Amino acid sequence: MKEKIEALRKDIETAIEETQSGRALYELKVRFQTSLKGIMSGMKDLAKEDRPAFGKIVNEFKQSMEEKFDAREVVVKKMEMEEKYAKERIDISMPGKKYKAGALHPITLVKNELIDIFAGMGFKVFEGPEIETDYYNFTALNTPKDHPARDMQDTFYLAENLLLRTQTSAGQIRVMEKENPPIKILSPGRVFRSDDDATHSPMFHQMEGLVVDKGITLCDLQGMLAEFAKKMFTDSTKVRLRPSYFPFTEPSVEVDLSCSECGGKGCRLCKGTGWIEVLGAGMVNRRVLENCGVDPEEYTGFAFGMGIERIAMLKYGINNIKTLFENDTRFLEQFED
Ligand code: DAH
């Protein structure tokens, strides 16, 4: 028996020293336990009085081997970790892969800039729905069915009274219905018209502004637009109001800015006039105020609406609106900060 134990000890001890992995060590341990079981099963062949002494020997043997297994396990684990670290080593001095970062689209840049400028004057942003009812887009804005002004905006109808909004002006009604004056809102968003050429796209963006309070006059509109023109373009940009017509404003004006290209002398961009038309505006028509439950005897207001693409084209010198929608990265990259 003793010889058997000694033979097993030698065999396992050298095998332990040779193991190179946790897995091999585990397999060896299983092998050892099986052999030990074999030895212990021989105990029944011993004389009764010899059994306790033999049991003690086996126990000591088992314990000393377990210590060897544990010690080797520490060594093997360390070896394995070192091998893993060596394999996964990263050369941090190697040049990395370059990924192109996206950037904001020029329309978003201009929209954000407009919001910044007007937020500085106390305007809050309100975004209305892109699918509108005929009432909000036209009727409440003093443009009932058969009004000739409807022809100015070639409309995509979804159903008899449902349409893709043609103007962000619809937002004016939604705000005035819900809120009491003083009101000072800015309403940016997509609008849709069946229109398609170098300066028109069936989908484009507008920015609407509305101010309603006691004692608001056309001078307030003019002063605010002068401030906007300076911030959006240059300090020397001037504003000119020309009489115009919109059903929802009375009086209505068309707003021109002095040409940033020639400074007002006249060039190709401004077609020799020195002025560039940028937006429509006016004093909110009293009928519109009444439609929203605002008393026109107590309150007055002004409104304005501009095309964001048009502002972007003027600001960046873009002459075809299509370039803003083609998503050609060679074009868009030019606007990265
Ligand atoms: N909604 C007009 C358009 O799309 C632009 C406009 C004109 C908006 C005058 C206004 C305004 O708020 O007062 O042509």
mmCIF file of C-alpha atoms in Angstrom, residues 25-316:
data_model
loop_
_atom_site.group_PDB
_atom_site.id
_atom_site.type_symbol
_atom_site.label_atom_id
_atom_site.label_comp_id
_atom_site.label_asym_id
_atom_site.label_seq_id
_atom_site.Cartn_x
_atom_site.Cartn_y
_atom_site.Cartn_z
ATOM 1 C CA LEU A 25 -4.214 21.100 -13.730
ATOM 2 C CA TYR A 26 -7.895 20.401 -13.242
ATOM 3 C CA GLU A 27 -7.722 17.259 -15.362
ATOM 4 C CA LEU A 28 -4.741 16.079 -13.372
ATOM 5 C CA LYS A 29 -6.599 16.653 -10.129
ATOM 6 C CA VAL A 30 -9.470 14.495 -11.356
ATOM 7 C CA ARG A 31 -6.983 11.793 -12.304
ATOM 8 C CA PHE A 32 -5.392 12.023 -8.860
ATOM 9 C CA GLN A 33 -8.742 11.754 -7.087
ATOM 10 C CA THR A 34 -9.662 8.660 -9.082
ATOM 11 C CA SER A 35 -6.323 6.986 -8.217
ATOM 12 C CA LEU A 36 -6.777 7.931 -4.579
ATOM 13 C CA LYS A 37 -10.211 6.338 -4.583
ATOM 14 C CA GLY A 38 -8.639 3.167 -5.960
ATOM 15 C CA ILE A 39 -6.126 3.107 -3.103
ATOM 16 C CA MET A 40 -8.775 3.746 -0.512
ATOM 17 C CA SER A 41 -10.924 0.937 -1.805
ATOM 18 C CA GLY A 42 -8.018 -1.385 -0.911
ATOM 19 C CA MET A 43 -8.568 -0.493 2.750
ATOM 20 C CA LYS A 44 -11.214 -3.212 3.165
ATOM 21 C CA ASP A 45 -8.524 -5.829 2.508
ATOM 22 C CA LEU A 46 -6.510 -4.659 5.499
ATOM 23 C CA ALA A 47 -6.728 -6.037 8.981
ATOM 24 C CA LYS A 48 -9.092 -4.004 11.152
ATOM 25 C CA GLU A 49 -6.344 -2.807 13.486
ATOM 26 C CA ASP A 50 -4.238 -1.544 10.592
ATOM 27 C CA ARG A 51 -6.972 0.528 9.108
ATOM 28 C CA PRO A 52 -6.747 3.689 11.324
ATOM 29 C CA ALA A 53 -3.015 4.043 10.732
ATOM 30 C CA PHE A 54 -3.514 3.572 7.010
ATOM 31 C CA GLY A 55 -6.352 6.091 6.988
ATOM 32 C CA LYS A 56 -4.100 8.651 8.621
ATOM 33 C CA ILE A 57 -1.405 8.117 6.008
ATOM 34 C CA VAL A 58 -3.905 8.474 3.188
ATOM 35 C CA ASN A 59 -5.312 11.661 4.726
ATOM 36 C CA GLU A 60 -1.921 13.258 5.129
ATOM 37 C CA PHE A 61 -1.032 12.262 1.593
ATOM 38 C CA LYS A 62 -4.262 13.787 0.260
ATOM 39 C CA GLN A 63 -3.709 16.997 2.193
ATOM 40 C CA SER A 64 -0.096 17.423 1.102
ATOM 41 C CA MET A 65 -1.046 16.834 -2.540
ATOM 42 C CA GLU A 66 -3.867 19.328 -2.310
ATOM 43 C CA GLU A 67 -1.419 21.934 -1.092
ATOM 44 C CA LYS A 68 0.751 21.196 -4.125
ATOM 45 C CA PHE A 69 -2.235 21.543 -6.428
ATOM 46 C CA ASP A 70 -3.174 24.887 -4.832
ATOM 47 C CA ALA A 71 0.364 26.215 -5.095
ATOM 48 C CA ARG A 72 0.614 25.193 -8.748
ATOM 49 C CA GLU A 73 -2.737 26.781 -9.467
ATOM 50 C CA VAL A 74 -1.397 30.180 -8.384
ATOM 51 C CA VAL A 75 1.618 29.750 -10.684
ATOM 52 C CA VAL A 76 -0.432 28.537 -13.653
ATOM 53 C CA LYS A 77 -2.991 31.355 -13.304
ATOM 54 C CA LYS A 78 -0.208 33.899 -13.337
ATOM 55 C CA MET A 79 1.292 32.284 -16.432
ATOM 56 C CA GLU A 80 -2.052 32.378 -18.169
ATOM 57 C CA MET A 81 -2.609 36.050 -17.334
ATOM 58 C CA GLU A 82 0.828 36.968 -18.606
ATOM 59 C CA GLU A 83 0.204 35.146 -21.844
ATOM 60 C CA LYS A 84 -3.152 36.914 -22.224
ATOM 61 C CA TYR A 85 -1.623 40.326 -21.584
ATOM 62 C CA ALA A 86 1.107 39.667 -24.111
ATOM 63 C CA LYS A 87 -1.438 38.631 -26.738
ATOM 64 C CA GLU A 88 -3.752 41.577 -26.129
ATOM 65 C CA ARG A 89 -1.065 44.174 -25.903
ATOM 66 C CA ILE A 90 -1.966 47.359 -27.762
ATOM 67 C CA ASP A 91 0.554 49.611 -29.396
ATOM 68 C CA ILE A 92 -0.852 52.981 -28.440
ATOM 69 C CA SER A 93 1.633 54.750 -30.669
ATOM 70 C CA MET A 94 0.100 53.204 -33.813
ATOM 71 C CA PRO A 95 -1.947 55.620 -35.938
ATOM 72 C CA GLY A 96 -5.702 55.036 -35.442
ATOM 73 C CA LYS A 97 -8.495 54.729 -37.993
ATOM 74 C CA LYS A 98 -10.023 58.087 -38.782
ATOM 75 C CA TYR A 99 -13.794 58.296 -38.821
ATOM 76 C CA LYS A 100 -15.459 61.321 -40.331
ATOM 77 C CA ALA A 101 -17.637 63.097 -37.817
ATOM 78 C CA GLY A 102 -20.988 64.410 -38.995
ATOM 79 C CA ALA A 103 -21.791 68.083 -38.751
ATOM 80 C CA LEU A 104 -24.895 70.223 -38.604
ATOM 81 C CA HIS A 105 -26.653 70.918 -41.888
ATOM 82 C CA PRO A 106 -26.552 74.564 -43.026
ATOM 83 C CA ILE A 107 -30.340 74.807 -42.604
ATOM 84 C CA THR A 108 -30.010 73.640 -39.003
ATOM 85 C CA LEU A 109 -27.134 76.069 -38.467
ATOM 86 C CA VAL A 110 -29.211 78.997 -39.745
ATOM 87 C CA LYS A 111 -32.292 77.860 -37.834
ATOM 88 C CA ASN A 112 -30.275 77.664 -34.603
ATOM 89 C CA GLU A 113 -28.753 81.062 -35.255
ATOM 90 C CA LEU A 114 -32.194 82.598 -35.851
ATOM 91 C CA ILE A 115 -33.501 81.041 -32.644
ATOM 92 C CA ASP A 116 -30.470 82.402 -30.769
ATOM 93 C CA ILE A 117 -30.993 85.908 -32.097
ATOM 94 C CA PHE A 118 -34.710 86.006 -31.302
ATOM 95 C CA ALA A 119 -34.356 84.172 -27.991
ATOM 96 C CA GLY A 120 -32.057 87.055 -27.039
ATOM 97 C CA MET A 121 -35.027 89.368 -27.622
ATOM 98 C CA GLY A 122 -37.289 87.268 -25.396
ATOM 99 C CA PHE A 123 -38.971 84.958 -27.949
ATOM 100 C CA LYS A 124 -39.943 81.401 -27.002
ATOM 101 C CA VAL A 125 -40.077 78.517 -29.478
ATOM 102 C CA PHE A 126 -43.372 76.819 -30.358
ATOM 103 C CA GLU A 127 -43.509 74.013 -32.936
ATOM 104 C CA GLY A 128 -46.845 73.271 -34.584
ATOM 105 C CA PRO A 129 -47.838 70.130 -36.547
ATOM 106 C CA GLU A 130 -46.796 69.592 -40.179
ATOM 107 C CA ILE A 131 -50.189 68.121 -41.041
ATOM 108 C CA GLU A 132 -52.681 70.894 -40.470
ATOM 109 C CA THR A 133 -56.362 71.460 -40.863
ATOM 110 C CA ASP A 134 -57.599 73.868 -43.487
ATOM 111 C CA TYR A 135 -58.870 76.026 -40.625
ATOM 112 C CA TYR A 136 -55.477 76.656 -38.968
ATOM 113 C CA ASN A 137 -53.518 76.974 -42.195
ATOM 114 C CA PHE A 138 -55.968 79.273 -43.996
ATOM 115 C CA THR A 139 -59.419 80.083 -42.637
ATOM 116 C CA ALA A 140 -58.404 81.330 -39.177
ATOM 117 C CA LEU A 141 -55.656 83.347 -40.878
ATOM 118 C CA ASN A 142 -58.368 85.321 -42.650
ATOM 119 C CA THR A 143 -58.037 83.260 -45.822
ATOM 120 C CA PRO A 144 -61.407 81.487 -46.224
ATOM 121 C CA LYS A 145 -62.141 79.079 -49.077
ATOM 122 C CA ASP A 146 -62.207 80.821 -52.470
ATOM 123 C CA HIS A 147 -60.037 83.666 -51.147
ATOM 124 C CA PRO A 148 -57.750 84.643 -54.046
ATOM 125 C CA ALA A 149 -54.719 84.634 -51.707
ATOM 126 C CA ARG A 150 -54.974 80.831 -51.522
ATOM 127 C CA ASP A 151 -53.614 80.749 -55.066
ATOM 128 C CA MET A 152 -50.328 82.201 -53.780
ATOM 129 C CA GLN A 153 -49.640 78.883 -52.033
ATOM 130 C CA ASP A 154 -50.098 75.770 -54.160
ATOM 131 C CA THR A 155 -51.273 73.344 -51.519
ATOM 132 C CA PHE A 156 -50.878 69.570 -51.042
ATOM 133 C CA TYR A 157 -54.260 68.411 -49.741
ATOM 134 C CA LEU A 158 -54.509 65.108 -47.835
ATOM 135 C CA ALA A 159 -58.285 65.224 -47.486
ATOM 136 C CA GLU A 160 -60.898 67.915 -47.934
ATOM 137 C CA ASN A 161 -59.959 69.751 -44.761
ATOM 138 C CA LEU A 162 -56.528 68.280 -44.105
ATOM 139 C CA LEU A 163 -53.307 69.440 -45.731
ATOM 140 C CA LEU A 164 -49.525 69.668 -45.442
ATOM 141 C CA ARG A 165 -49.095 73.117 -43.931
ATOM 142 C CA THR A 166 -48.006 75.688 -46.481
ATOM 143 C CA GLN A 167 -46.819 78.179 -43.874
ATOM 144 C CA THR A 168 -45.727 78.228 -40.241
ATOM 145 C CA SER A 169 -48.257 81.053 -39.778
ATOM 146 C CA ALA A 170 -50.675 78.286 -38.716
ATOM 147 C CA GLY A 171 -48.710 78.220 -35.443
ATOM 148 C CA GLN A 172 -49.866 81.786 -34.678
ATOM 149 C CA ILE A 173 -53.446 80.573 -34.327
ATOM 150 C CA ARG A 174 -52.519 77.571 -32.198
ATOM 151 C CA VAL A 175 -50.588 79.763 -29.768
ATOM 152 C CA MET A 176 -53.160 82.567 -29.543
ATOM 153 C CA GLU A 177 -55.975 80.068 -28.939
ATOM 154 C CA LYS A 178 -54.116 78.636 -25.957
ATOM 155 C CA GLU A 179 -52.279 81.584 -24.454
ATOM 156 C CA ASN A 180 -53.248 85.045 -23.364
ATOM 157 C CA PRO A 181 -51.126 88.064 -24.303
ATOM 158 C CA PRO A 182 -48.391 89.087 -23.829
ATOM 159 C CA ILE A 183 -47.276 86.578 -26.482
ATOM 160 C CA LYS A 184 -43.822 86.446 -28.035
ATOM 161 C CA ILE A 185 -43.194 83.268 -29.976
ATOM 162 C CA LEU A 186 -41.008 81.911 -32.696
ATOM 163 C CA SER A 187 -42.245 78.965 -34.732
ATOM 164 C CA PRO A 188 -39.743 77.158 -36.951
ATOM 165 C CA GLY A 189 -40.559 74.168 -39.118
ATOM 166 C CA ARG A 190 -41.049 72.428 -42.457
ATOM 167 C CA VAL A 191 -43.655 73.670 -44.891
ATOM 168 C CA PHE A 192 -44.854 72.209 -48.198
ATOM 169 C CA ARG A 193 -45.938 73.656 -51.526
ATOM 170 C CA SER A 194 -46.261 72.235 -55.005
ATOM 171 C CA ASP A 195 -43.434 74.381 -56.318
ATOM 172 C CA ASP A 196 -40.102 73.328 -57.833
ATOM 173 C CA ASP A 197 -37.331 75.395 -59.479
ATOM 174 C CA ALA A 198 -33.876 76.866 -58.697
ATOM 175 C CA THR A 199 -35.191 78.934 -55.785
ATOM 176 C CA HIS A 200 -38.212 76.822 -54.756
ATOM 177 C CA SER A 201 -38.459 73.324 -53.317
ATOM 178 C CA PRO A 202 -41.680 71.388 -52.551
ATOM 179 C CA MET A 203 -40.474 71.132 -48.954
ATOM 180 C CA PHE A 204 -38.707 74.011 -47.286
ATOM 181 C CA HIS A 205 -38.374 75.596 -43.862
ATOM 182 C CA GLN A 206 -39.872 78.735 -42.418
ATOM 183 C CA MET A 207 -39.453 80.713 -39.242
ATOM 184 C CA GLU A 208 -42.515 82.516 -37.982
ATOM 185 C CA GLY A 209 -42.559 85.230 -35.352
ATOM 186 C CA LEU A 210 -45.512 86.620 -33.429
ATOM 187 C CA VAL A 211 -45.726 89.363 -30.818
ATOM 188 C CA VAL A 212 -49.048 90.349 -29.239
ATOM 189 C CA ASP A 213 -49.342 92.829 -26.379
ATOM 190 C CA LYS A 214 -50.824 96.174 -25.460
ATOM 191 C CA GLY A 215 -49.555 99.054 -27.612
ATOM 192 C CA ILE A 216 -47.487 97.109 -30.159
ATOM 193 C CA THR A 217 -46.873 99.164 -33.312
ATOM 194 C CA LEU A 218 -45.207 98.834 -36.694
ATOM 195 C CA CYS A 219 -42.200 100.696 -35.210
ATOM 196 C CA ASP A 220 -41.637 97.772 -32.827
ATOM 197 C CA LEU A 221 -41.570 95.444 -35.822
ATOM 198 C CA GLN A 222 -39.144 97.689 -37.673
ATOM 199 C CA GLY A 223 -36.798 98.032 -34.678
ATOM 200 C CA MET A 224 -36.773 94.324 -34.047
ATOM 201 C CA LEU A 225 -36.067 93.534 -37.709
ATOM 202 C CA ALA A 226 -33.199 96.045 -37.745
ATOM 203 C CA GLU A 227 -31.670 94.220 -34.799
ATOM 204 C CA PHE A 228 -32.166 90.846 -36.502
ATOM 205 C CA ALA A 229 -30.552 92.081 -39.762
ATOM 206 C CA LYS A 230 -27.451 93.320 -37.941
ATOM 207 C CA LYS A 231 -26.996 90.111 -35.968
ATOM 208 C CA MET A 232 -27.715 87.746 -38.869
ATOM 209 C CA PHE A 233 -25.721 89.628 -41.504
ATOM 210 C CA THR A 234 -23.505 92.652 -40.803
ATOM 211 C CA ASP A 235 -23.646 95.745 -38.591
ATOM 212 C CA SER A 236 -24.221 97.928 -41.623
ATOM 213 C CA THR A 237 -27.180 95.904 -42.986
ATOM 214 C CA LYS A 238 -30.214 98.159 -43.383
ATOM 215 C CA VAL A 239 -33.903 97.264 -43.377
ATOM 216 C CA ARG A 240 -36.563 98.599 -45.746
ATOM 217 C CA LEU A 241 -40.304 97.995 -45.483
ATOM 218 C CA ARG A 242 -42.446 98.023 -48.638
ATOM 219 C CA PRO A 243 -46.241 97.918 -48.636
ATOM 220 C CA SER A 244 -47.567 94.490 -49.537
ATOM 221 C CA TYR A 245 -50.540 92.258 -48.950
ATOM 222 C CA PHE A 246 -51.147 89.224 -46.778
ATOM 223 C CA PRO A 247 -54.643 88.299 -45.624
ATOM 224 C CA PHE A 248 -53.523 87.844 -42.010
ATOM 225 C CA THR A 249 -51.786 91.209 -41.576
ATOM 226 C CA GLU A 250 -53.002 94.775 -42.013
ATOM 227 C CA PRO A 251 -50.996 96.719 -42.964
ATOM 228 C CA SER A 252 -48.694 94.157 -44.567
ATOM 229 C CA VAL A 253 -45.117 94.706 -45.578
ATOM 230 C CA GLU A 254 -42.446 93.015 -47.602
ATOM 231 C CA VAL A 255 -39.090 93.368 -45.860
ATOM 232 C CA ASP A 256 -35.893 94.023 -47.811
ATOM 233 C CA LEU A 257 -32.341 94.071 -46.497
ATOM 234 C CA SER A 258 -29.569 96.113 -48.075
ATOM 235 C CA CYS A 259 -27.565 93.832 -50.373
ATOM 236 C CA SER A 260 -24.666 92.271 -48.481
ATOM 237 C CA GLU A 261 -22.795 91.645 -51.739
ATOM 238 C CA CYS A 262 -22.571 95.247 -52.988
ATOM 239 C CA GLY A 263 -23.518 97.129 -49.829
ATOM 240 C CA GLY A 264 -26.506 98.736 -51.602
ATOM 241 C CA LYS A 265 -24.825 100.019 -54.750
ATOM 242 C CA GLY A 266 -26.502 97.501 -57.014
ATOM 243 C CA CYS A 267 -25.126 94.225 -58.363
ATOM 244 C CA ARG A 268 -26.196 90.972 -59.991
ATOM 245 C CA LEU A 269 -27.336 89.428 -56.706
ATOM 246 C CA CYS A 270 -29.762 92.286 -55.958
ATOM 247 C CA LYS A 271 -30.563 92.751 -59.656
ATOM 248 C CA GLY A 272 -29.182 96.266 -59.547
ATOM 249 C CA THR A 273 -31.627 97.479 -56.860
ATOM 250 C CA GLY A 274 -29.304 97.411 -53.842
ATOM 251 C CA TRP A 275 -32.021 95.571 -51.859
ATOM 252 C CA ILE A 276 -32.889 91.924 -51.307
ATOM 253 C CA GLU A 277 -36.337 90.750 -50.317
ATOM 254 C CA VAL A 278 -36.136 88.444 -47.310
ATOM 255 C CA LEU A 279 -39.447 88.158 -45.524
ATOM 256 C CA GLY A 280 -43.108 89.050 -45.167
ATOM 257 C CA ALA A 281 -44.533 90.774 -42.129
ATOM 258 C CA GLY A 282 -47.177 93.120 -40.839
ATOM 259 C CA MET A 283 -49.522 94.062 -38.040
ATOM 260 C CA VAL A 284 -51.736 91.110 -37.103
ATOM 261 C CA ASN A 285 -55.104 91.609 -38.812
ATOM 262 C CA ARG A 286 -57.803 92.300 -36.200
ATOM 263 C CA ARG A 287 -59.919 89.536 -37.742
ATOM 264 C CA VAL A 288 -57.155 87.035 -36.898
ATOM 265 C CA LEU A 289 -57.050 88.288 -33.301
ATOM 266 C CA GLU A 290 -60.846 87.969 -33.091
ATOM 267 C CA ASN A 291 -60.728 84.420 -34.505
ATOM 268 C CA CYS A 292 -58.494 83.481 -31.564
ATOM 269 C CA GLY A 293 -60.524 85.257 -28.893
ATOM 270 C CA VAL A 294 -58.063 88.137 -28.455
ATOM 271 C CA ASP A 295 -59.703 91.555 -28.125
ATOM 272 C CA PRO A 296 -58.294 93.835 -30.878
ATOM 273 C CA GLU A 297 -59.416 96.925 -28.942
ATOM 274 C CA GLU A 298 -57.091 95.965 -26.121
ATOM 275 C CA TYR A 299 -54.245 94.228 -27.943
ATOM 276 C CA THR A 300 -52.279 94.676 -31.128
ATOM 277 C CA GLY A 301 -49.471 92.601 -32.548
ATOM 278 C CA PHE A 302 -47.056 92.055 -35.354
ATOM 279 C CA ALA A 303 -46.046 88.903 -37.193
ATOM 280 C CA PHE A 304 -43.351 87.944 -39.625
ATOM 281 C CA GLY A 305 -42.415 84.890 -41.630
ATOM 282 C CA MET A 306 -39.211 84.040 -43.441
ATOM 283 C CA GLY A 307 -37.812 81.162 -45.477
ATOM 284 C CA ILE A 308 -34.833 79.586 -43.716
ATOM 285 C CA GLU A 309 -33.386 78.334 -47.038
ATOM 286 C CA ARG A 310 -33.566 81.866 -48.413
ATOM 287 C CA ILE A 311 -31.638 83.258 -45.433
ATOM 288 C CA ALA A 312 -29.072 80.429 -45.728
ATOM 289 C CA MET A 313 -28.649 81.063 -49.463
ATOM 290 C CA LEU A 314 -28.060 84.764 -48.868
ATOM 291 C CA LYS A 315 -25.749 84.230 -45.932
ATOM 292 C CA TYR A 316 -23.576 81.599 -47.627
#
